PDB file of C-alpha atoms in Angstrom:
ATOM      1  CA  MET A   1      35.129 -52.753 -46.938  1.00 71.00           C
ATOM      2  CA  GLN A   2      36.747 -49.586 -48.271  1.00 78.00           C
ATOM      3  CA  LEU A   3      36.286 -46.578 -45.993  1.00 91.00           C
ATOM      4  CA  ASP A   4      39.435 -44.596 -46.671  1.00 92.00           C
ATOM      5  CA  THR A   5      37.908 -41.171 -47.319  1.00 95.00           C
ATOM      6  CA  ALA A   6      35.386 -38.933 -45.599  1.00 96.00           C
ATOM      7  CA  GLU A   7      33.147 -39.257 -48.668  1.00 96.00           C
ATOM      8  CA  GLN A   8      33.161 -43.061 -48.370  1.00 96.00           C
ATOM      9  CA  ALA A   9      32.357 -42.863 -44.645  1.00 96.00           C
ATOM     10  CA  LEU A  10      29.487 -40.423 -45.283  1.00 96.00           C
ATOM     11  CA  ALA A  11      28.092 -42.595 -48.088  1.00 96.00           C
ATOM     12  CA  TYR A  12      28.200 -45.605 -45.762  1.00 96.00           C
ATOM     13  CA  LEU A  13      26.302 -43.700 -43.044  1.00 96.00           C
ATOM     14  CA  ALA A  14      23.684 -42.683 -45.621  1.00 95.00           C
ATOM     15  CA  GLN A  15      22.901 -46.368 -46.253  1.00 94.00           C
ATOM     16  CA  PHE A  16      21.146 -46.633 -42.897  1.00 91.00           C
ATOM     17  CA  ASP A  17      20.536 -42.991 -41.896  1.00 92.00           C
ATOM     18  CA  PRO A  18      19.909 -40.963 -45.061  1.00 93.00           C
ATOM     19  CA  GLU A  19      18.084 -38.164 -43.216  1.00 92.00           C
ATOM     20  CA  THR A  20      21.030 -37.130 -41.019  1.00 93.00           C
ATOM     21  CA  ASN A  21      24.130 -35.193 -42.034  1.00 95.00           C
ATOM     22  CA  TYR A  22      27.349 -35.953 -40.171  1.00 97.00           C
ATOM     23  CA  THR A  23      30.754 -34.483 -39.511  1.00 97.00           C
ATOM     24  CA  VAL A  24      33.379 -37.240 -39.633  1.00 98.00           C
ATOM     25  CA  TRP A  25      36.878 -37.404 -38.138  1.00 98.00           C
ATOM     26  CA  PRO A  26      39.348 -40.082 -39.227  1.00 98.00           C
ATOM     27  CA  PHE A  27      41.366 -42.054 -36.708  1.00 97.00           C
ATOM     28  CA  GLU A  28      43.538 -45.155 -36.799  1.00 94.00           C
ATOM     29  CA  MET A  29      40.655 -47.643 -36.506  1.00 95.00           C
ATOM     30  CA  GLY A  30      37.992 -45.819 -38.515  1.00 96.00           C
ATOM     31  CA  TRP A  31      35.802 -42.750 -38.267  1.00 98.00           C
ATOM     32  CA  VAL A  32      34.153 -40.843 -35.416  1.00 98.00           C
ATOM     33  CA  CYS A  33      30.857 -39.454 -36.699  1.00 98.00           C
ATOM     34  CA  GLN A  34      28.806 -36.689 -35.109  1.00 96.00           C
ATOM     35  CA  PRO A  35      25.321 -35.683 -36.291  1.00 95.00           C
ATOM     36  CA  ILE A  36      25.034 -32.110 -37.547  1.00 95.00           C
ATOM     37  CA  LEU A  37      22.105 -30.484 -35.776  1.00 92.00           C
ATOM     38  CA  THR A  38      19.758 -27.967 -37.342  1.00 90.00           C
ATOM     39  CA  PRO A  39      19.465 -24.528 -35.699  1.00 90.00           C
ATOM     40  CA  GLU A  40      16.095 -25.630 -34.284  1.00 91.00           C
ATOM     41  CA  GLN A  41      17.642 -28.738 -32.745  1.00 88.00           C
ATOM     42  CA  HIS A  42      20.405 -26.590 -31.222  1.00 85.00           C
ATOM     43  CA  GLU A  43      17.809 -24.188 -29.777  1.00 89.00           C
ATOM     44  CA  ALA A  44      15.916 -27.127 -28.286  1.00 88.00           C
ATOM     45  CA  GLY A  45      19.088 -28.218 -26.471  1.00 86.00           C
ATOM     46  CA  MET A  46      19.437 -31.465 -28.419  1.00 85.00           C
ATOM     47  CA  GLY A  47      23.214 -31.046 -28.625  1.00 84.00           C
ATOM     48  CA  LEU A  48      23.645 -31.718 -24.925  1.00 84.00           C
ATOM     49  CA  GLY A  49      24.671 -35.349 -24.485  1.00 87.00           C
ATOM     50  CA  LEU A  50      24.502 -35.992 -28.229  1.00 90.00           C
ATOM     51  CA  ALA A  51      25.852 -39.461 -28.962  1.00 93.00           C
ATOM     52  CA  ASN A  52      28.557 -40.031 -31.549  1.00 96.00           C
ATOM     53  CA  LEU A  53      29.008 -43.001 -33.848  1.00 97.00           C
ATOM     54  CA  VAL A  54      32.144 -44.936 -34.729  1.00 98.00           C
ATOM     55  CA  ILE A  55      32.577 -46.713 -38.043  1.00 97.00           C
ATOM     56  CA  ASP A  56      35.194 -49.446 -37.737  1.00 95.00           C
ATOM     57  CA  SER A  57      37.010 -49.230 -41.078  1.00 92.00           C
ATOM     58  CA  GLN A  58      38.117 -52.898 -40.914  1.00 90.00           C
ATOM     59  CA  THR A  59      34.694 -54.427 -40.267  1.00 91.00           C
ATOM     60  CA  GLY A  60      32.177 -51.752 -41.311  1.00 94.00           C
ATOM     61  CA  ILE A  61      30.459 -52.116 -37.947  1.00 94.00           C
ATOM     62  CA  VAL A  62      28.837 -48.884 -36.734  1.00 96.00           C
ATOM     63  CA  THR A  63      28.516 -48.444 -32.974  1.00 96.00           C
ATOM     64  CA  VAL A  64      26.884 -45.791 -30.799  1.00 95.00           C
ATOM     65  CA  GLN A  65      29.352 -44.049 -28.509  1.00 96.00           C
ATOM     66  CA  SER A  66      29.186 -41.396 -25.798  1.00 94.00           C
ATOM     67  CA  SER A  67      29.006 -37.634 -26.215  1.00 93.00           C
ATOM     68  CA  LEU A  68      32.690 -37.179 -25.365  1.00 94.00           C
ATOM     69  CA  ALA A  69      35.010 -35.278 -27.691  1.00 94.00           C
ATOM     70  CA  PRO A  70      35.798 -37.119 -30.947  1.00 96.00           C
ATOM     71  CA  GLN A  71      39.492 -37.363 -30.034  1.00 96.00           C
ATOM     72  CA  THR A  72      38.611 -39.034 -26.720  1.00 97.00           C
ATOM     73  CA  ILE A  73      36.228 -41.457 -28.406  1.00 97.00           C
ATOM     74  CA  ALA A  74      38.887 -42.340 -30.987  1.00 97.00           C
ATOM     75  CA  ALA A  75      41.522 -42.961 -28.300  1.00 96.00           C
ATOM     76  CA  ASP A  76      39.132 -45.028 -26.154  1.00 96.00           C
ATOM     77  CA  TYR A  77      37.920 -47.086 -29.122  1.00 96.00           C
ATOM     78  CA  THR A  78      41.476 -47.744 -30.328  1.00 96.00           C
ATOM     79  CA  GLN A  79      42.585 -48.894 -26.872  1.00 95.00           C
ATOM     80  CA  ALA A  80      39.491 -51.057 -26.392  1.00 94.00           C
ATOM     81  CA  LYS A  81      39.872 -52.685 -29.796  1.00 93.00           C
ATOM     82  CA  ARG A  82      43.552 -53.454 -29.173  1.00 94.00           C
ATOM     83  CA  THR A  83      42.590 -55.250 -25.969  1.00 94.00           C
ATOM     84  CA  GLY A  84      39.782 -57.141 -27.723  1.00 90.00           C
ATOM     85  CA  ARG A  85      36.931 -55.241 -26.082  1.00 88.00           C
ATOM     86  CA  PRO A  86      35.488 -52.732 -28.585  1.00 78.00           C
ATOM     87  CA  THR A  87      33.040 -50.312 -26.995  1.00 85.00           C
ATOM     88  CA  GLY A  88      29.543 -49.199 -27.957  1.00 90.00           C
ATOM     89  CA  ASN A  89      26.381 -50.880 -29.154  1.00 90.00           C
ATOM     90  CA  GLN A  90      26.271 -52.040 -32.763  1.00 92.00           C
ATOM     91  CA  ILE A  91      23.553 -50.340 -34.811  1.00 92.00           C
ATOM     92  CA  TYR A  92      24.679 -51.281 -38.324  1.00 93.00           C
ATOM     93  CA  PRO A  93      24.823 -53.641 -40.119  1.00 92.00           C
ATOM     94  CA  HIS A  94      21.546 -54.765 -38.632  1.00 91.00           C
ATOM     95  CA  GLN A  95      21.717 -58.012 -36.673  1.00 92.00           C
ATOM     96  CA  TRP A  96      18.035 -58.828 -36.203  1.00 96.00           C
ATOM     97  CA  ASN A  97      14.752 -58.505 -38.096  1.00 96.00           C
ATOM     98  CA  ILE A  98      12.045 -58.140 -35.414  1.00 98.00           C
ATOM     99  CA  THR A  99       8.336 -58.563 -36.217  1.00 98.00           C
ATOM    100  CA  ILE A 100       5.403 -58.174 -33.836  1.00 98.00           C
ATOM    101  CA  ARG A 101       1.786 -59.206 -34.471  1.00 99.00           C
ATOM    102  CA  ARG A 102      -0.980 -58.192 -32.078  1.00 98.00           C
ATOM    103  CA  VAL A 103      -2.602 -61.142 -30.291  1.00 98.00           C
ATOM    104  CA  ARG A 104      -4.901 -59.306 -27.872  1.00 98.00           C
ATOM    105  CA  GLU A 105      -5.387 -55.978 -26.180  1.00 98.00           C
ATOM    106  CA  ASP A 106      -7.240 -54.692 -23.132  1.00 97.00           C
ATOM    107  CA  PRO A 107      -7.239 -51.256 -21.454  1.00 97.00           C
ATOM    108  CA  GLU A 108      -4.052 -52.027 -19.446  1.00 98.00           C
ATOM    109  CA  THR A 109      -1.949 -54.283 -21.673  1.00 98.00           C
ATOM    110  CA  ILE A 110      -1.270 -55.293 -25.223  1.00 98.00           C
ATOM    111  CA  VAL A 111       0.144 -58.694 -26.146  1.00 98.00           C
ATOM    112  CA  TYR A 112       2.114 -59.278 -29.324  1.00 99.00           C
ATOM    113  CA  GLN A 113       3.646 -62.400 -30.799  1.00 99.00           C
ATOM    114  CA  MET A 114       7.267 -61.419 -31.395  1.00 98.00           C
ATOM    115  CA  THR A 115       9.544 -63.123 -33.909  1.00 98.00           C
ATOM    116  CA  ALA A 116      13.203 -62.112 -34.139  1.00 98.00           C
ATOM    117  CA  VAL A 117      15.171 -63.551 -37.058  1.00 98.00           C
ATOM    118  CA  SER A 118      18.960 -63.310 -36.948  1.00 96.00           C
ATOM    119  CA  LEU A 119      20.690 -61.544 -39.842  1.00 94.00           C
ATOM    120  CA  LYS A 120      24.135 -62.549 -38.579  1.00 90.00           C
ATOM    121  CA  ASP A 121      26.472 -64.920 -40.386  1.00 86.00           C
ATOM    122  CA  PRO A 122      26.291 -67.560 -39.063  1.00 91.00           C
ATOM    123  CA  PRO A 123      22.754 -66.855 -37.826  1.00 94.00           C
ATOM    124  CA  GLU A 124      21.678 -67.183 -34.225  1.00 95.00           C
ATOM    125  CA  PRO A 125      18.513 -69.175 -33.475  1.00 97.00           C
ATOM    126  CA  THR A 126      15.217 -67.444 -34.244  1.00 97.00           C
ATOM    127  CA  GLN A 127      13.509 -66.145 -31.115  1.00 97.00           C
ATOM    128  CA  GLU A 128       9.737 -66.362 -30.923  1.00 98.00           C
ATOM    129  CA  HIS A 129       7.571 -65.603 -27.898  1.00 98.00           C
ATOM    130  CA  PRO A 130       4.651 -63.542 -26.607  1.00 98.00           C
ATOM    131  CA  LEU A 131       5.509 -59.959 -25.635  1.00 98.00           C
ATOM    132  CA  THR A 132       3.284 -58.259 -23.058  1.00 98.00           C
ATOM    133  CA  ILE A 133       3.442 -54.461 -22.786  1.00 98.00           C
ATOM    134  CA  ASN A 134       1.901 -52.475 -19.932  1.00 98.00           C
ATOM    135  CA  LYS A 135       0.364 -49.526 -21.793  1.00 97.00           C
ATOM    136  CA  SER A 136       0.807 -46.995 -18.988  1.00 96.00           C
ATOM    137  CA  THR A 137       4.254 -47.930 -17.610  1.00 96.00           C
ATOM    138  CA  PHE A 138       5.720 -49.527 -20.781  1.00 95.00           C
ATOM    139  CA  LEU A 139       7.067 -52.370 -18.633  1.00 97.00           C
ATOM    140  CA  ILE A 140       7.439 -55.535 -20.678  1.00 98.00           C
ATOM    141  CA  ASP A 141       7.488 -59.265 -20.157  1.00 97.00           C
ATOM    142  CA  PRO A 142       9.906 -60.752 -21.021  1.00 97.00           C
ATOM    143  CA  ALA A 143      12.454 -57.962 -20.556  1.00 95.00           C
ATOM    144  CA  ASP A 144      15.218 -59.139 -22.923  1.00 94.00           C
ATOM    145  CA  SER A 145      16.986 -56.711 -25.259  1.00 91.00           C
ATOM    146  CA  LEU A 146      15.114 -57.721 -28.433  1.00 95.00           C
ATOM    147  CA  SER A 147      11.770 -57.371 -26.635  1.00 97.00           C
ATOM    148  CA  ARG A 148      12.825 -53.872 -25.534  1.00 94.00           C
ATOM    149  CA  VAL A 149      13.556 -52.947 -29.149  1.00 94.00           C
ATOM    150  CA  ALA A 150      10.155 -54.310 -30.222  1.00 97.00           C
ATOM    151  CA  MET A 151       8.364 -52.392 -27.449  1.00 97.00           C
ATOM    152  CA  SER A 152      10.162 -49.146 -28.286  1.00 95.00           C
ATOM    153  CA  TYR A 153       9.222 -49.465 -31.933  1.00 96.00           C
ATOM    154  CA  ALA A 154       5.588 -50.335 -31.175  1.00 97.00           C
ATOM    155  CA  GLU A 155       5.324 -47.380 -28.795  1.00 96.00           C
ATOM    156  CA  TRP A 156       6.899 -45.054 -31.379  1.00 93.00           C
ATOM    157  CA  MET A 157       4.398 -46.280 -33.983  1.00 96.00           C
ATOM    158  CA  ARG A 158       1.567 -45.687 -31.490  1.00 96.00           C
ATOM    159  CA  ARG A 159       2.667 -42.054 -31.105  1.00 93.00           C
ATOM    160  CA  GLN A 160       2.785 -41.651 -34.900  1.00 93.00           C
ATOM    161  CA  ASN A 161      -0.714 -43.131 -35.222  1.00 94.00           C
ATOM    162  CA  SER A 162      -2.783 -40.970 -32.834  1.00 94.00           C
ATOM    163  CA  GLY A 163      -2.381 -43.341 -29.893  1.00 94.00           C
ATOM    164  CA  ILE A 164      -3.394 -46.538 -31.706  1.00 96.00           C
ATOM    165  CA  TRP A 165      -1.051 -49.478 -31.145  1.00 98.00           C
ATOM    166  CA  PRO A 166       0.062 -51.196 -34.364  1.00 98.00           C
ATOM    167  CA  GLU A 167      -1.592 -54.408 -35.494  1.00 98.00           C
ATOM    168  CA  GLU A 168       1.712 -55.563 -36.972  1.00 98.00           C
ATOM    169  CA  ALA A 169       5.158 -53.986 -37.271  1.00 97.00           C
ATOM    170  CA  THR A 170       8.691 -54.858 -38.315  1.00 97.00           C
ATOM    171  CA  THR A 171      11.944 -53.183 -37.359  1.00 95.00           C
ATOM    172  CA  ARG A 172      15.616 -54.029 -37.435  1.00 90.00           C
ATOM    173  CA  ARG A 173      18.307 -53.901 -34.818  1.00 88.00           C
TER     174      ARG A 173
END
């Protein structure tokens, strides 16, 4: 993994988020990356609490970090990595391919069959189980992290499709 320049870091970010422009700051362990907001996004207050990303230049792992100043994030990440406890949630490279297929639906709930296939090396066991979503509260059963990702994606697709829940959908985490 070669991420020695700002151009290389920006090209790497574009692999998984081509629609967003970033400002990047180098630090000892990699790059702190902050989305560049449009004037409309600024006016809407979207800059408040805006998360940053860190690209680890050794591993290529991209994690979501807090909205603290880039220098603070860099110092915290460096310290955490030195102690063997890197911070943030990994968003790239993707670790799971998650597919849902609708099994049944009634006015209160929708049930999907969820299959999560590991993209890790070595891979983790495939997870397969029913996923029940309460359509008004968005509570789910089971409530594991991969099921939450599947529910969030299904609900996002519903909003994009005039309130109709997807028959089938696939996302990555």
